[in-house]
Short mmCIF file of N, CA and C in Angstrom, two decimals:
data_model
loop_
_atom_site.label_atom_id
_atom_site.label_comp_id
_atom_site.label_asym_id
_atom_site.label_seq_id
_atom_site.Cartn_x
_atom_site.Cartn_y
_atom_site.Cartn_z
N MET A 143 8.31 98.39 148.67
CA MET A 143 8.86 98.03 147.53
C MET A 143 8.05 97.80 146.31
N ARG A 144 6.86 98.58 146.35
CA ARG A 144 5.86 98.73 145.31
C ARG A 144 6.74 99.31 144.58
N ILE A 145 7.16 100.41 145.24
CA ILE A 145 7.85 101.56 144.79
C ILE A 145 9.61 101.40 143.00
N ILE A 146 10.00 99.84 144.46
CA ILE A 146 11.29 99.22 143.80
C ILE A 146 10.40 98.55 142.49
N PHE A 147 9.30 97.92 142.42
CA PHE A 147 8.89 97.01 141.47
C PHE A 147 8.33 98.06 140.06
N LYS A 148 8.02 99.43 140.52
CA LYS A 148 7.15 99.51 139.29
C LYS A 148 8.43 100.55 139.44
N LYS A 149 9.08 100.86 139.37
CA LYS A 149 10.78 101.28 138.47
C LYS A 149 11.62 100.74 138.27
N PHE A 150 10.83 99.21 138.04
CA PHE A 150 12.05 98.00 137.51
C PHE A 150 11.15 97.77 136.63
N ARG A 151 9.77 97.64 136.14
CA ARG A 151 8.68 97.55 135.33
C ARG A 151 8.84 98.38 134.11
N THR A 152 8.79 99.72 134.51
CA THR A 152 9.55 100.79 133.49
C THR A 152 10.51 100.47 133.04
N ARG A 153 11.65 100.17 134.10
CA ARG A 153 12.98 100.31 133.00
C ARG A 153 12.80 99.04 131.85
N MET A 154 12.01 98.26 132.37
CA MET A 154 12.41 96.93 131.55
C MET A 154 11.59 97.59 130.08
N ILE A 155 10.50 97.64 130.32
CA ILE A 155 10.02 98.40 129.30
C ILE A 155 10.43 99.44 128.74
N VAL A 156 11.34 99.56 128.86
CA VAL A 156 11.38 101.42 128.10
C VAL A 156 12.45 100.09 127.74
N GLY A 157 13.59 99.60 128.19
CA GLY A 157 14.43 98.63 127.38
C GLY A 157 14.38 97.65 126.57
N CYS A 158 13.04 96.90 126.47
CA CYS A 158 12.57 95.90 125.76
C CYS A 158 12.53 97.29 124.19
N ILE A 159 11.57 98.81 124.58
CA ILE A 159 11.17 98.77 124.01
C ILE A 159 12.20 99.46 123.32
N LEU A 160 13.51 99.86 123.31
CA LEU A 160 14.95 100.17 122.78
C LEU A 160 15.55 99.13 122.24
N ALA A 161 15.12 97.99 123.06
CA ALA A 161 15.27 96.59 121.94
C ALA A 161 14.76 96.63 120.92
N VAL A 162 14.07 96.71 120.77
CA VAL A 162 13.07 96.33 119.27
C VAL A 162 13.48 97.14 119.20
N ILE A 163 13.58 98.37 118.71
CA ILE A 163 13.98 99.70 117.82
C ILE A 163 15.33 100.17 117.71
N ALA A 164 16.32 98.56 117.98
CA ALA A 164 17.93 99.15 117.66
C ALA A 164 17.70 97.50 116.88
N LEU A 165 17.15 96.83 116.82
CA LEU A 165 17.32 95.52 116.00
C LEU A 165 16.75 95.81 114.91
N LEU A 166 15.82 96.73 114.51
CA LEU A 166 15.31 97.27 113.79
C LEU A 166 16.06 98.38 112.98
N ALA A 167 17.08 98.87 113.57
CA ALA A 167 17.50 99.55 112.71
C ALA A 167 18.68 98.55 112.55
N VAL A 168 19.22 97.76 112.90
CA VAL A 168 20.00 96.67 112.85
C VAL A 168 19.92 96.39 111.31
N SER A 169 18.15 95.48 111.00
CA SER A 169 17.66 94.61 110.02
C SER A 169 18.19 95.61 109.00
N VAL A 170 18.16 96.65 109.01
CA VAL A 170 16.59 98.26 107.86
C VAL A 170 18.33 98.07 107.74
N VAL A 171 19.69 98.97 108.41
CA VAL A 171 21.27 99.05 107.77
C VAL A 171 21.61 97.74 106.82
N VAL A 172 20.85 96.70 107.71
CA VAL A 172 21.80 95.26 106.34
C VAL A 172 21.37 94.96 105.02
N PHE A 173 19.93 94.78 105.57
CA PHE A 173 19.10 95.06 104.11
C PHE A 173 19.87 96.16 103.01
N ILE A 174 19.55 97.46 103.48
CA ILE A 174 20.15 98.52 102.82
C ILE A 174 21.29 98.40 102.21
N ASN A 175 22.53 97.38 102.81
CA ASN A 175 23.95 97.58 102.93
C ASN A 175 24.04 96.58 101.91
N GLN A 176 23.04 95.38 101.11
CA GLN A 176 23.22 94.50 99.87
C GLN A 176 23.31 95.19 99.49
N PRO A 177 24.50 93.51 98.52
CA PRO A 177 25.36 94.01 97.51
C PRO A 177 24.55 94.45 95.84
N SER A 178 23.32 94.37 96.14
CA SER A 178 22.02 93.96 95.21
C SER A 178 20.83 95.24 95.27
N PHE A 179 20.80 95.77 96.40
CA PHE A 179 20.27 96.92 96.57
C PHE A 179 20.28 98.09 96.05
N GLY A 180 19.66 98.58 95.14
CA GLY A 180 19.88 100.41 94.76
C GLY A 180 20.80 100.64 93.69
N ARG A 181 21.84 99.06 93.08
CA ARG A 181 22.98 98.91 92.93
C ARG A 181 23.10 98.58 91.02
N THR A 182 23.52 98.55 90.70
CA THR A 182 23.45 98.69 88.99
C THR A 182 24.14 96.95 89.22
N PRO A 183 23.61 96.00 88.80
CA PRO A 183 24.32 94.98 88.63
C PRO A 183 25.98 95.19 88.39
N ARG A 184 27.21 94.19 88.73
CA ARG A 184 27.63 94.02 88.10
C ARG A 184 28.10 92.62 87.85
N GLY A 185 28.83 91.94 87.40
CA GLY A 185 30.28 91.27 87.27
C GLY A 185 29.07 89.68 86.71
N GLU A 186 29.08 88.83 87.16
CA GLU A 186 27.90 87.70 86.11
C GLU A 186 26.43 87.56 86.91
N ARG A 187 26.40 88.50 87.37
CA ARG A 187 24.55 89.33 88.15
C ARG A 187 24.65 89.82 86.43
N LEU A 188 25.17 91.09 86.13
CA LEU A 188 25.27 92.38 85.01
C LEU A 188 25.13 90.92 84.20
N GLU A 189 25.81 89.99 83.10
CA GLU A 189 25.95 88.71 82.28
C GLU A 189 24.79 88.59 82.39
N ARG A 190 23.73 87.92 82.86
CA ARG A 190 22.67 86.79 83.33
C ARG A 190 21.58 88.50 83.14
N VAL A 191 21.79 89.26 83.40
CA VAL A 191 21.08 89.82 82.78
C VAL A 191 20.52 90.90 81.52
N MET A 192 22.12 91.74 81.32
CA MET A 192 21.63 91.57 79.47
C MET A 192 21.55 90.29 78.88
N LYS A 193 21.51 89.12 79.12
CA LYS A 193 21.31 87.76 78.94
C LYS A 193 19.45 88.28 77.98
N SER A 194 19.12 88.61 79.13
CA SER A 194 17.16 88.20 79.69
C SER A 194 16.41 89.11 78.70
N PRO A 195 15.79 88.17 78.18
CA PRO A 195 14.28 89.23 76.19
C PRO A 195 13.98 90.24 77.37
N ASN A 196 14.26 90.84 78.83
CA ASN A 196 13.29 92.18 79.17
C ASN A 196 14.48 93.53 79.58
N TYR A 197 15.78 92.77 79.50
CA TYR A 197 17.13 94.16 79.36
C TYR A 197 16.74 94.72 79.15
N ARG A 198 16.33 96.85 79.94
CA ARG A 198 16.40 97.58 79.20
C ARG A 198 14.82 97.91 79.00
N ASN A 199 13.74 97.00 79.51
CA ASN A 199 11.80 97.14 79.54
C ASN A 199 12.00 98.12 79.77
N GLY A 200 12.09 98.60 80.84
CA GLY A 200 11.66 100.14 81.97
C GLY A 200 12.32 101.62 80.66
N GLY A 201 13.81 101.65 80.23
CA GLY A 201 14.61 102.24 80.54
C GLY A 201 14.18 102.90 78.85
N TYR A 202 14.13 104.51 78.19
CA TYR A 202 14.41 104.25 77.49
C TYR A 202 14.70 104.18 76.35
N ASP A 203 14.26 104.42 75.06
CA ASP A 203 15.04 102.97 73.72
C ASP A 203 14.38 102.95 72.57
N THR A 204 14.49 101.90 71.39
CA THR A 204 13.93 102.17 70.40
C THR A 204 13.15 100.54 70.75
N HIS A 205 12.97 100.36 71.60
CA HIS A 205 11.53 99.55 71.20
C HIS A 205 10.57 99.71 71.80
N TYR A 206 10.42 100.64 72.31
CA TYR A 206 8.44 101.73 72.58
C TYR A 206 8.06 102.55 71.19
N ALA A 207 8.81 102.49 69.90
CA ALA A 207 8.86 103.50 69.25
C ALA A 207 8.28 101.85 67.90
N GLU A 208 9.43 100.88 68.36
CA GLU A 208 8.50 99.37 67.69
C GLU A 208 7.49 99.05 68.49
N ILE A 209 7.36 99.25 69.61
CA ILE A 209 5.66 98.64 70.27
C ILE A 209 4.91 99.57 68.91
N GLY A 210 5.14 100.85 69.22
CA GLY A 210 4.12 101.81 68.75
C GLY A 210 3.39 101.85 67.26
N ASN A 211 4.52 101.14 66.53
CA ASN A 211 4.34 100.46 64.64
C ASN A 211 3.50 99.87 64.98
N ARG A 212 3.75 98.72 65.79
CA ARG A 212 3.19 97.55 65.85
C ARG A 212 1.99 96.82 65.64
N PHE A 213 1.87 98.40 67.07
CA PHE A 213 0.15 98.10 67.16
C PHE A 213 0.10 99.37 67.59
N PRO A 214 -0.75 99.62 66.53
CA PRO A 214 -0.93 101.54 66.34
C PRO A 214 -1.99 101.49 67.03
N ASN A 215 -2.21 100.94 67.81
CA ASN A 215 -4.17 101.87 68.42
C ASN A 215 -3.94 101.73 69.33
N ILE A 216 -2.78 101.72 70.05
CA ILE A 216 -3.01 101.74 71.95
C ILE A 216 -3.88 103.20 72.69
N ASP A 217 -4.79 102.85 73.42
CA ASP A 217 -5.34 103.50 73.88
C ASP A 217 -5.30 103.93 74.89
N LEU A 218 -4.85 103.09 75.92
CA LEU A 218 -3.81 103.32 76.90
C LEU A 218 -2.87 102.98 77.20
N ALA A 219 -1.47 104.05 77.50
CA ALA A 219 0.10 103.59 78.05
C ALA A 219 -0.19 103.00 79.26
N ILE A 220 0.46 102.71 80.06
CA ILE A 220 0.86 102.69 81.09
C ILE A 220 1.99 102.40 82.21
N LEU A 221 2.43 103.73 82.20
CA LEU A 221 3.66 104.14 81.69
C LEU A 221 4.94 104.57 83.55
N GLU A 222 5.86 103.65 84.10
CA GLU A 222 6.42 104.06 85.23
C GLU A 222 6.51 105.42 85.28
N ASN A 223 6.83 105.61 86.61
CA ASN A 223 7.01 107.45 87.24
C ASN A 223 7.22 107.19 87.60
N GLY A 224 8.00 107.03 88.55
CA GLY A 224 8.93 106.84 89.77
C GLY A 224 9.54 106.01 90.57
N GLN A 225 10.21 106.11 90.74
CA GLN A 225 11.21 105.22 91.55
C GLN A 225 12.57 105.29 90.44
N TYR A 226 13.27 106.42 89.94
CA TYR A 226 14.31 106.10 89.55
C TYR A 226 15.40 107.65 89.49
N ASP A 227 16.75 107.25 88.92
CA ASP A 227 17.79 107.55 89.24
C ASP A 227 18.64 107.63 88.21
N LYS A 228 19.67 108.03 87.89
CA LYS A 228 20.28 107.71 86.78
C LYS A 228 21.09 106.11 86.61
N GLU A 229 20.91 105.64 87.17
CA GLU A 229 22.28 104.68 88.04
C GLU A 229 21.43 104.11 87.83
N TRP A 230 19.62 104.23 87.66
CA TRP A 230 18.77 102.88 87.46
C TRP A 230 17.90 102.58 85.12
N SER A 231 18.91 104.00 85.22
CA SER A 231 17.86 104.27 83.74
C SER A 231 18.05 103.23 82.46
N LEU A 232 18.95 102.28 81.97
CA LEU A 232 18.41 101.63 81.96
C LEU A 232 16.78 100.12 82.49
N ILE A 233 16.55 100.40 83.22
CA ILE A 233 15.96 99.14 84.51
C ILE A 233 14.17 100.54 84.22
N HIS A 234 14.93 101.84 84.29
CA HIS A 234 13.46 103.02 84.56
C HIS A 234 13.42 103.44 83.97
N LEU A 235 12.24 104.53 83.80
CA LEU A 235 12.44 105.20 82.29
C LEU A 235 12.78 106.52 83.81
N MET A 236 13.31 107.04 82.54
CA MET A 236 13.28 109.06 83.34
C MET A 236 12.67 109.59 83.00
N PRO A 237 12.46 110.47 84.58
CA PRO A 237 11.49 111.65 83.30
C PRO A 237 11.60 112.47 82.12
N GLN A 238 13.09 112.68 81.90
CA GLN A 238 13.17 113.79 80.73
C GLN A 238 13.05 112.84 78.75
N TYR A 239 12.26 111.06 79.56
CA TYR A 239 12.27 111.23 78.49
C TYR A 239 10.24 109.77 78.58
N MET A 240 9.35 110.56 79.15
CA MET A 240 8.67 109.88 79.37
C MET A 240 7.60 110.22 78.31
N ALA A 241 7.34 112.09 77.39
CA ALA A 241 6.24 112.74 76.39
C ALA A 241 7.14 111.66 75.26
N GLN A 242 8.24 111.83 74.74
CA GLN A 242 8.70 110.95 74.67
C GLN A 242 8.95 109.45 74.07
N THR A 243 8.82 108.38 74.63
CA THR A 243 8.10 107.65 75.62
C THR A 243 6.44 107.22 74.53
N ALA A 244 4.99 108.09 75.31
CA ALA A 244 4.46 108.23 74.56
C ALA A 244 4.00 108.24 72.86
N ARG A 245 4.93 109.49 72.59
CA ARG A 245 4.29 110.02 72.04
C ARG A 245 4.94 108.52 70.77
N ASP A 246 6.15 108.27 71.12
CA ASP A 246 7.01 107.03 70.85
C ASP A 246 6.01 105.66 70.35
N LEU A 247 5.06 105.32 71.88
CA LEU A 247 3.83 104.56 71.49
C LEU A 247 2.56 104.96 70.85
N LYS A 248 2.39 106.10 70.20
CA LYS A 248 1.54 106.80 70.05
C LYS A 248 -0.38 106.54 70.78
N ALA A 249 0.22 106.26 72.16
CA ALA A 249 -0.81 106.05 73.39
C ALA A 249 -2.28 107.75 73.20
N LYS A 250 -3.32 107.21 73.53
CA LYS A 250 -4.02 108.08 73.88
C LYS A 250 -4.31 108.78 74.46
N LYS A 251 -3.78 107.85 75.23
CA LYS A 251 -4.13 108.16 76.53
C LYS A 251 -2.81 107.67 77.32
N VAL A 252 -2.15 108.71 78.47
CA VAL A 252 -1.09 108.58 79.34
C VAL A 252 -1.93 107.66 80.99
N LEU A 253 -1.74 106.57 81.79
CA LEU A 253 -1.87 106.46 82.47
C LEU A 253 0.17 106.36 83.22
N THR A 254 0.00 107.04 84.79
CA THR A 254 1.63 106.86 85.18
C THR A 254 2.03 105.89 86.51
N VAL A 255 2.10 105.03 86.65
CA VAL A 255 2.49 104.10 87.88
C VAL A 255 3.09 104.29 88.84
N HIS A 256 4.06 103.59 89.88
CA HIS A 256 4.78 103.15 90.18
C HIS A 256 5.58 104.50 90.60
N HIS A 257 4.74 105.20 91.99
CA HIS A 257 5.37 106.14 92.36
C HIS A 257 4.11 106.89 93.93
N SER A 258 4.50 107.36 94.11
CA SER A 258 4.29 108.18 95.77
C SER A 258 3.71 107.21 96.59
N LYS A 259 4.48 105.45 96.72
CA LYS A 259 3.77 104.98 97.82
C LYS A 259 5.01 104.94 98.73
N TYR A 260 5.96 104.70 99.06
CA TYR A 260 7.19 104.15 98.82
C TYR A 260 9.26 104.76 97.93
N ALA A 261 9.69 105.32 98.99
CA ALA A 261 11.12 105.91 97.83
C ALA A 261 11.91 104.69 98.28
N LEU A 262 12.45 104.48 96.91
CA LEU A 262 13.20 103.82 96.98
C LEU A 262 14.29 104.52 96.85
N ALA A 263 14.04 105.67 96.00
CA ALA A 263 15.11 106.84 94.95
C ALA A 263 14.67 107.47 95.97
N LYS A 264 16.44 108.88 95.50
CA LYS A 264 16.52 110.36 96.30
C LYS A 264 15.61 111.25 95.49
N HIS A 265 15.06 111.15 94.74
CA HIS A 265 13.36 112.06 94.72
C HIS A 265 12.77 112.25 95.17
N ARG A 266 11.81 113.23 95.76
CA ARG A 266 10.89 113.87 96.23
C ARG A 266 9.48 112.72 96.28
N TRP A 267 9.38 112.17 96.97
CA TRP A 267 7.52 111.63 96.62
C TRP A 267 6.81 112.17 95.43
N ASP A 268 6.97 113.52 96.09
CA ASP A 268 5.35 114.28 94.98
C ASP A 268 6.13 114.64 93.44
N GLU A 269 7.69 113.92 93.39
CA GLU A 269 8.43 114.46 92.33
C GLU A 269 8.18 113.91 91.18
N PRO A 270 7.08 112.84 90.87
CA PRO A 270 6.90 111.87 89.49
C PRO A 270 5.35 112.75 89.31
N LEU A 271 4.42 112.80 90.13
CA LEU A 271 3.39 113.56 90.04
C LEU A 271 3.74 115.42 89.41
N LYS A 272 4.91 115.95 90.10
CA LYS A 272 4.65 116.96 89.35
C LYS A 272 5.07 116.77 88.02
N ASN A 273 6.20 115.67 87.38
CA ASN A 273 6.72 115.54 85.89
C ASN A 273 5.03 115.54 85.24
N ALA A 274 4.01 114.40 85.44
CA ALA A 274 2.87 114.00 84.66
C ALA A 274 2.74 115.12 84.14
N GLU A 275 2.38 115.88 86.27
CA GLU A 275 1.46 117.30 85.38
C GLU A 275 2.16 118.29 84.08
N GLU A 276 3.39 118.26 83.99
CA GLU A 276 3.88 118.97 83.39
C GLU A 276 3.82 118.42 81.86
N MET A 277 4.05 116.94 81.97
CA MET A 277 3.62 116.11 80.42
C MET A 277 2.19 116.76 79.70
N LYS A 278 2.09 116.61 81.48
CA LYS A 278 -0.16 116.61 80.56
C LYS A 278 0.19 117.83 80.17
N ASN A 279 0.53 119.33 80.41
CA ASN A 279 0.75 120.66 80.03
C ASN A 279 1.68 120.74 78.96
N LYS A 280 2.67 120.98 79.05
CA LYS A 280 4.24 121.25 78.31
C LYS A 280 3.54 120.09 77.31
N ASP A 281 3.47 119.81 76.40
CA ASP A 281 3.71 118.33 75.55
C ASP A 281 2.20 118.26 75.26
N PHE A 282 1.14 118.69 75.96
CA PHE A 282 -0.28 118.12 75.34
C PHE A 282 0.06 117.05 74.43
N LEU A 283 -0.14 116.05 75.77
CA LEU A 283 -0.11 115.05 76.16
C LEU A 283 -1.44 114.61 76.85
N ASN A 284 -2.32 113.41 76.21
CA ASN A 284 -4.00 113.26 77.16
C ASN A 284 -3.31 112.12 78.88
N VAL A 285 -2.52 112.95 80.12
CA VAL A 285 -2.47 112.27 80.47
C VAL A 285 -3.00 112.59 82.20
N LEU A 286 -4.03 110.53 82.77
CA LEU A 286 -4.34 110.72 83.21
C LEU A 286 -3.35 111.06 84.82
N ILE A 287 -4.17 111.47 85.52
CA ILE A 287 -3.89 112.21 86.91
C ILE A 287 -3.94 111.80 87.41
N PRO A 288 -4.87 110.36 87.95
CA PRO A 288 -6.31 109.80 89.08
C PRO A 288 -5.20 110.87 91.07
N GLU A 289 -6.45 110.80 91.72
CA GLU A 289 -6.01 110.97 93.05
C GLU A 289 -6.50 109.71 93.37
N ILE A 290 -5.85 109.04 94.23
CA ILE A 290 -6.39 107.38 95.61
C ILE A 290 -7.93 107.43 95.66
N GLY A 291 -8.02 106.69 94.78
CA GLY A 291 -9.06 105.78 95.22
C GLY A 291 -10.44 106.06 94.21
N GLU A 292 -9.82 107.47 92.73
CA GLU A 292 -10.92 108.06 91.47
C GLU A 292 -11.22 107.55 90.90
N VAL A 293 -12.33 107.25 90.34
CA VAL A 293 -12.15 106.25 89.44
C VAL A 293 -11.60 107.11 88.08
N VAL A 294 -11.31 105.98 86.62
CA VAL A 294 -10.69 106.94 85.64
C VAL A 294 -11.98 106.15 84.87
N THR A 295 -12.31 107.31 84.28
CA THR A 295 -13.22 105.87 82.94
C THR A 295 -12.79 106.58 81.59
N LEU A 296 -11.74 105.26 80.87
CA LEU A 296 -11.19 105.22 79.65
C LEU A 296 -12.17 105.82 78.32
N GLU A 297 -13.28 105.30 78.46
CA GLU A 297 -13.79 105.18 76.67
C GLU A 297 -15.10 106.83 77.08
N LYS A 298 -15.45 107.30 76.30
CA LYS A 298 -15.65 108.49 76.67
C LYS A 298 -17.37 108.96 75.29
#
């Protein structure tokens, strides 16, 4: 009798674990397939987005130069650098525009954010850090690339 009970208990535990995994998998699939997940808005939603005063706030455009001219002594520009995709180029800063954005803002220092935590886009998790390092070396900009937990001093 004990052997039958142990087999039944083991099968119940395995069955419960598999049911939880299946439920999580179905939930993720349903969430990702929502019409608004990772897609450019369309129809009425697109119209509402385009009327917003913050439309295109992350994508590269002339507003960065306007900000740089309006506020000429920017000590630190915190620029998003991650979770980009050409579909999202109007609302996320693409890597090829990061250096130009920093120059347009005339920022003394640049700190990149919005990367290395989780993947929404198709790029590798560490690609944004490589882009920031390239911007620092190739474009000779003062880019801060702190490690997690590192204290960054802005004034010296």
